[in-house]
mmCIF file of C-alpha atoms in Angstrom:
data_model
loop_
_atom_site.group_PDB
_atom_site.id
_atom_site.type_symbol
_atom_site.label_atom_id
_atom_site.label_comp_id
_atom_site.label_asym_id
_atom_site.label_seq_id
_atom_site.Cartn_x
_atom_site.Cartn_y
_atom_site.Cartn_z
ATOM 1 C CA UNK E 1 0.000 0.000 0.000
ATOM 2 C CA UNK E 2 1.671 3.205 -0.834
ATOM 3 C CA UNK E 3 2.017 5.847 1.879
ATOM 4 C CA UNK E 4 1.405 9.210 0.336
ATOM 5 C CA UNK E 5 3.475 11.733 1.973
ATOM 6 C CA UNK E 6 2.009 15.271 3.519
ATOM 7 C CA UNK E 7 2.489 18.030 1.612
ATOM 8 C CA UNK E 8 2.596 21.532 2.516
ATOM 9 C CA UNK E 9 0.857 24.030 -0.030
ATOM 10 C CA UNK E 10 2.251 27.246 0.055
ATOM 11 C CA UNK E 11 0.373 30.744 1.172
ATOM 12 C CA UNK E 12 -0.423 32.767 -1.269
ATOM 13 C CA UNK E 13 1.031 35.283 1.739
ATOM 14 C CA UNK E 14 4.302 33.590 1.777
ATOM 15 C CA UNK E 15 7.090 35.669 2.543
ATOM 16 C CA UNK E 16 10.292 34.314 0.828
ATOM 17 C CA UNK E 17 13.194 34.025 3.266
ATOM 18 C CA UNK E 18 15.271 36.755 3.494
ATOM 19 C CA UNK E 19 19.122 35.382 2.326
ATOM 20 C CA UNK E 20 21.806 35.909 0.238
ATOM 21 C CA UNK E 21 20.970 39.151 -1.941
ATOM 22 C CA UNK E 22 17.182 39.703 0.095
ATOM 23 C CA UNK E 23 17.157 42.681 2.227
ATOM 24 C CA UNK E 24 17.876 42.393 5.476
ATOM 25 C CA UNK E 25 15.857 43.180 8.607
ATOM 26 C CA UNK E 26 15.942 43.573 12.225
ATOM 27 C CA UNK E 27 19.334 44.770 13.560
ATOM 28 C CA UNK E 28 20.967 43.968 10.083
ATOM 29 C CA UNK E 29 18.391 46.726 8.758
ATOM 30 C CA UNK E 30 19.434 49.026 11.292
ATOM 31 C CA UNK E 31 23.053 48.553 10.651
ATOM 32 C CA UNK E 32 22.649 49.079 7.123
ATOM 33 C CA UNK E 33 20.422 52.142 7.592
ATOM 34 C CA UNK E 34 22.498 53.830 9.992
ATOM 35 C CA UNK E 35 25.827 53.317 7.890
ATOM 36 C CA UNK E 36 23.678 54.620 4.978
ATOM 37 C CA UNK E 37 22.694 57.825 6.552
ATOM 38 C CA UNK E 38 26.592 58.617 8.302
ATOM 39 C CA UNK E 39 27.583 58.348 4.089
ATOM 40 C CA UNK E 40 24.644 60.898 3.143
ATOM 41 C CA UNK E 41 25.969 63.103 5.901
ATOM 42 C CA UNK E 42 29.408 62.524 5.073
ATOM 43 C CA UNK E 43 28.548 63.653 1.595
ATOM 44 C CA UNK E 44 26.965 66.760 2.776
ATOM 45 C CA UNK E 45 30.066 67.538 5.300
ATOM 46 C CA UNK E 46 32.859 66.602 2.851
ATOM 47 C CA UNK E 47 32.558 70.084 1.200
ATOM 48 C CA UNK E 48 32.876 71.970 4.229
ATOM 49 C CA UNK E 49 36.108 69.842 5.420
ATOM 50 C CA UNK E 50 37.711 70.721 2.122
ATOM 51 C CA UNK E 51 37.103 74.075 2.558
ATOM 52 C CA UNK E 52 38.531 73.930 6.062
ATOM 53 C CA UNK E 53 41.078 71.961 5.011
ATOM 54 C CA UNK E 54 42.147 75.358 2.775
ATOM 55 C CA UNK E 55 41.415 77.700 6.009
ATOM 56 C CA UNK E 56 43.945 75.970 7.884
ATOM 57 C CA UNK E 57 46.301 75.373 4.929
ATOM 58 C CA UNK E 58 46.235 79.134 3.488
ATOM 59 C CA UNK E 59 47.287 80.618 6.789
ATOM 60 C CA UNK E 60 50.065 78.308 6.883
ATOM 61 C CA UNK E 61 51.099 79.241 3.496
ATOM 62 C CA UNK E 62 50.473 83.384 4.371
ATOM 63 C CA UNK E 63 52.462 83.386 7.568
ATOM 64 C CA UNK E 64 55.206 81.475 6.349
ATOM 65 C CA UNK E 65 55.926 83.137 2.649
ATOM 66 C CA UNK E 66 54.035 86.454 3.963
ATOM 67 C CA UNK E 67 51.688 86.831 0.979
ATOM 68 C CA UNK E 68 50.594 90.749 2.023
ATOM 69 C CA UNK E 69 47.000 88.994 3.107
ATOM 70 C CA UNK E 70 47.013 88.608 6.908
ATOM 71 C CA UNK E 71 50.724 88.517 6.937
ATOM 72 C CA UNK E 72 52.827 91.152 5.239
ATOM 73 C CA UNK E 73 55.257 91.047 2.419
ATOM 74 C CA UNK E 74 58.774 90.750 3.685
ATOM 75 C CA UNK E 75 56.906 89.752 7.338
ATOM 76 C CA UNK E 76 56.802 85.780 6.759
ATOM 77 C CA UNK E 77 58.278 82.809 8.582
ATOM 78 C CA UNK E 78 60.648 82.304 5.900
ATOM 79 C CA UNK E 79 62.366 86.408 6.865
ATOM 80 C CA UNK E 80 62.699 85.965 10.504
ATOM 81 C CA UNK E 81 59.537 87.046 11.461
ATOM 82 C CA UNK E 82 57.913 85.284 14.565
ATOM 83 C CA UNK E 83 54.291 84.025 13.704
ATOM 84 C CA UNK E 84 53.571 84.067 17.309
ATOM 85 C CA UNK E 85 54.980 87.112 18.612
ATOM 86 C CA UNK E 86 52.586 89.856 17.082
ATOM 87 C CA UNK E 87 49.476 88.022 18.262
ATOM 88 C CA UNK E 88 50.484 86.266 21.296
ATOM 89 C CA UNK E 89 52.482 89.369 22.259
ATOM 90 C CA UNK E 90 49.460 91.825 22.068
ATOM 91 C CA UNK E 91 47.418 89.893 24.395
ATOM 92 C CA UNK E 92 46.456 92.580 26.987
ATOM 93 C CA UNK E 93 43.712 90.723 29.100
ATOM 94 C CA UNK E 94 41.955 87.106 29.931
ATOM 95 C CA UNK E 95 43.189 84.981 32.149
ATOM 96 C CA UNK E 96 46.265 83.625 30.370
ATOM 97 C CA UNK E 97 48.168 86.979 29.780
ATOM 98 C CA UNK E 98 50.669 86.541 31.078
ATOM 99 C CA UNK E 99 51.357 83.324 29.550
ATOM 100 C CA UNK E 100 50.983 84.147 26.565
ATOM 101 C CA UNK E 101 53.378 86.953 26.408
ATOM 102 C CA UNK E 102 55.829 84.830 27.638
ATOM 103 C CA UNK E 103 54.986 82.126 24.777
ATOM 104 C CA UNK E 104 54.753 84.802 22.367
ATOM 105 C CA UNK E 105 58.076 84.479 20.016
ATOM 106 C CA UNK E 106 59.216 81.431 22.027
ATOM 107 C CA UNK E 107 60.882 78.922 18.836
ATOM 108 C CA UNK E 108 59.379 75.939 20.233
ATOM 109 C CA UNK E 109 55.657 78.055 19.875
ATOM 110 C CA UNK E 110 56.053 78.758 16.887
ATOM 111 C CA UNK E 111 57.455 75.767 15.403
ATOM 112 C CA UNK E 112 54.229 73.434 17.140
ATOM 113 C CA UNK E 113 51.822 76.727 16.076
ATOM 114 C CA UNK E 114 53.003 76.387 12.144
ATOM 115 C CA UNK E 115 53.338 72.692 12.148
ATOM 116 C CA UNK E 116 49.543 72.484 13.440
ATOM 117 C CA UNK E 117 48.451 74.541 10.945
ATOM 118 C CA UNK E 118 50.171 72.271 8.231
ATOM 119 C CA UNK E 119 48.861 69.065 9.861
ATOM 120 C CA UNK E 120 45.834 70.226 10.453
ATOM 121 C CA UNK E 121 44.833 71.809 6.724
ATOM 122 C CA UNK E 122 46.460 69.000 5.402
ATOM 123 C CA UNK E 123 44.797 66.037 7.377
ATOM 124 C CA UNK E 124 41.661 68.055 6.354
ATOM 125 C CA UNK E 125 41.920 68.248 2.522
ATOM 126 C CA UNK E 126 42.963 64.575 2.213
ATOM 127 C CA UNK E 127 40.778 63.516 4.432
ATOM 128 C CA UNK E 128 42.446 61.362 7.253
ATOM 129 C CA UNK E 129 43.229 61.098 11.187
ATOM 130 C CA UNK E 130 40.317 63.515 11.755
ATOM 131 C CA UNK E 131 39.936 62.327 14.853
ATOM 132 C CA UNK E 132 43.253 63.200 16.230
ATOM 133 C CA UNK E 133 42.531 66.321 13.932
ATOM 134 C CA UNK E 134 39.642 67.119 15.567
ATOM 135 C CA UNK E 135 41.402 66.824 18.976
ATOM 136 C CA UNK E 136 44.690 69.006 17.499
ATOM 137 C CA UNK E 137 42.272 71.329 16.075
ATOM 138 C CA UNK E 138 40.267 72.115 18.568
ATOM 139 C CA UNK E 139 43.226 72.784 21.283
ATOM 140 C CA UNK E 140 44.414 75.644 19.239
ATOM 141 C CA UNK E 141 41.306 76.454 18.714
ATOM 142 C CA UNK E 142 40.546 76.937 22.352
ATOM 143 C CA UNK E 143 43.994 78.273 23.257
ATOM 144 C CA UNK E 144 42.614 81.546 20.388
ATOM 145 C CA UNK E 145 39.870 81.954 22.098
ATOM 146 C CA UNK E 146 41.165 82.234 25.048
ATOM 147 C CA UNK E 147 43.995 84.977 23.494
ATOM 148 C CA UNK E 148 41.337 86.559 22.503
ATOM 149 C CA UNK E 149 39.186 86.812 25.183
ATOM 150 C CA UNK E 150 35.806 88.048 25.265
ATOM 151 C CA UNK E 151 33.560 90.975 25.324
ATOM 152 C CA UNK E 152 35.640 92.529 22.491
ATOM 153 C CA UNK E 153 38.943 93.821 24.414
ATOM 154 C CA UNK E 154 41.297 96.232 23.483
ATOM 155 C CA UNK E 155 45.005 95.367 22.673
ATOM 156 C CA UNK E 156 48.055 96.826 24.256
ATOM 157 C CA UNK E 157 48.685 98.910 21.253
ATOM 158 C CA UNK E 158 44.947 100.578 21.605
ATOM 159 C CA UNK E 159 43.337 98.724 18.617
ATOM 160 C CA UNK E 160 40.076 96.500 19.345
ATOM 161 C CA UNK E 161 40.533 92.951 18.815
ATOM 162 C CA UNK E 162 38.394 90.753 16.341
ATOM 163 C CA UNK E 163 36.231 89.069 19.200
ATOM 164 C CA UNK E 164 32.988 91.187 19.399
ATOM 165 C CA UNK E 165 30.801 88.678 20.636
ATOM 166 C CA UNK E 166 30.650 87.812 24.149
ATOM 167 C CA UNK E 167 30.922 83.734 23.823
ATOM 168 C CA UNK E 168 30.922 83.080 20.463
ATOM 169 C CA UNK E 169 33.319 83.873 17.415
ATOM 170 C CA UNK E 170 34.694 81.650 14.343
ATOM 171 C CA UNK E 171 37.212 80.129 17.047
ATOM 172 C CA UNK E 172 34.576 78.106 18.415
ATOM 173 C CA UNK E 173 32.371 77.569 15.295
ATOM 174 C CA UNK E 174 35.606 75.972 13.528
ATOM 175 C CA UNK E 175 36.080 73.194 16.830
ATOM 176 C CA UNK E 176 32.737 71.906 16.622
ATOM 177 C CA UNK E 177 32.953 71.724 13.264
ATOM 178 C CA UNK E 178 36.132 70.246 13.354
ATOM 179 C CA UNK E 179 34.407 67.446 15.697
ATOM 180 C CA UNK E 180 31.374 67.131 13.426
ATOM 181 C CA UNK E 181 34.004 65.822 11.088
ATOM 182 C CA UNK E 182 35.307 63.385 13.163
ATOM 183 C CA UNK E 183 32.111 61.929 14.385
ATOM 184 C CA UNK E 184 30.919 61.309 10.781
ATOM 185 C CA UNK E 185 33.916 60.502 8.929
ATOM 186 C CA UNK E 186 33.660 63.132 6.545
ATOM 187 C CA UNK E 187 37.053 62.329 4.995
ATOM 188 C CA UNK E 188 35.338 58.964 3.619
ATOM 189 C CA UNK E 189 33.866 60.582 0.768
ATOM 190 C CA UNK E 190 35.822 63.095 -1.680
ATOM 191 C CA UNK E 191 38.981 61.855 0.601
ATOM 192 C CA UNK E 192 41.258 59.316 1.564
ATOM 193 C CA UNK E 193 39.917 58.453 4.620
ATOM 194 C CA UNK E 194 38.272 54.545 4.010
ATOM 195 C CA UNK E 195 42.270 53.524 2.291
ATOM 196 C CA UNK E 196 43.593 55.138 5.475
ATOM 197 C CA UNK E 197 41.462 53.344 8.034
ATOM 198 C CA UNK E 198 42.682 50.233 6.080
ATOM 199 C CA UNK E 199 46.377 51.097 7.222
ATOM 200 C CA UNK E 200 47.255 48.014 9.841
ATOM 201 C CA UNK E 201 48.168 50.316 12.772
ATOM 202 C CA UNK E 202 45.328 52.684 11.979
ATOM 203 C CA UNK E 203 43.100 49.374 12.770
ATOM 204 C CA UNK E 204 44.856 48.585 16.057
ATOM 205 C CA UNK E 205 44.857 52.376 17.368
ATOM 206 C CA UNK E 206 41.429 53.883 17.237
ATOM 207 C CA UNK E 207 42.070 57.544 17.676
ATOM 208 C CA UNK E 208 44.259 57.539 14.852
ATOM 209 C CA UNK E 209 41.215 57.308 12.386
#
C-alpha cells in the first residue's frame, strides 16, 4: 500500500526568506540604515572639510611666505619674522596673559603653532586622522579663544581685537565643526579616509582614524 506523503501548499502570503541578496531586517536593517545615513551626511560635510582643510592650509602658506593677506610682504616665517609674537604678544587681558606673552616668540611656539596649521589643513583636505585632527584642532582652537578673550577687548597697542561677541566667534564655530568631522567621517567621501582606516596600525589604534 503506498504511503502518500504530507504536503505543505504554500500561502499565497508567503514571505520568501530573506538570504543571500534579500534585504535584510531587524538589527541587520538598522546597521545598514544607519551606515547609509553617516555616508549621506558625510557627503553633505565633505565640502565643508575641504574648505577647512584650505582655512587651515592658506594661513600656513600666508604666515610662512608672507603673501601681504594677513601677513605682510617681507613679514613671513621664511624672513625671521615670529608668527607668534605679534598676536600672542598683544594679548592685553583674559586669564592667560601673562602666559601668553611669555609664549609669544618662544621657537618651540612657533614651530608646534606652524606645524599644526600644516597638519591640520592638510589632514583636512585629504581627508584622514580627523579624529586626532579634531582633537589638534580644537586645542588651538581653544587656546585663540582664550587669546582673545571676550567681550571685544582692546590690545596693548589701543586697537580692538576681532572678538565682538561675548561667547561666540569663528574660534569656536571651527572646533565643533572640526568634531562634526570626526564623528561622521567626513574624509570617507571626496577623501582618503576609508584607504587610510585600512592602514594596519590605523586598525589597532582607534584615535588615529
Amino acid at each position: 500500500m503506498a504511503v502518500h506523503q504530507p504536503t505543505h501548499r504554500r500561502s499565497p502570503f508567503h514571505l520568501p526568506s530573506l538570504r543571500g541578496n534579500q534585504a535584510a531586517t531587524g538589527p541587520e536593517a538598522d546597521v545598514s540604515a544607519g551606515a547609509g545615513t553617516r555616508t549621506a551626511q558625510a557627503y553633505v560635510l565633505a565640502p565643508a572639510r575641504v574648505l577647512m582643510g584650505f582655512v587651515f592650509l592658506w594661513a600656513f602658506l600666508d604666515k610662512t611666505f608672507g603673501l601681504g593677506y594677513a601677513t605682510a610682504s617681507s613679514k613671513g616665517w621664511i624672513d625671521g619674522v615670529s608668527p607668534t609674537a605679534g598676536f600672542l604678544g598683544h594679548v592685553a587681558v583674559g586669564p592667560m596673559e601673562s602666559t601668553f606673552h611669555a609664549w609669544a616668540g618662544a621657537a618651540w611656539a612657533d614651530w608646534l603653532f606652524m606645524l599644526g596649521l600644516l597638519g591640520v589643513g592638510l589632514a583636512l583636505t585629504v581627508g584622514v586622522a580627523l579624529r586626532l585632527t579634531a582633537l589638534a584642532g580644537t586645542l588651538m582652537m581653544a587656546l585663540m579663544w582664550v587669546a582673545e578673550w571676550p567681550p571685544a577687548q582692546h590690545l596693548s597697542d589701543g586697537s580692538a581685537s576681532m572678538s565682538t561677541n561675548p561667547f561666540a566667534d569663528y574660534h569656536l564655530v571651527y572646533a565643533v565643526m572640526l568634531i562634526a568631522l570626526a564623528a561622521l567621517s567626513a574624509g570617507d567621501v571626496f577623501g582618503l579616509g576609508r584607504l587610510w582606516a585600512r592602514l594596519p596600525v590605523v586598525r589597532d589604534h582607534g584615535w588615529l582614524r
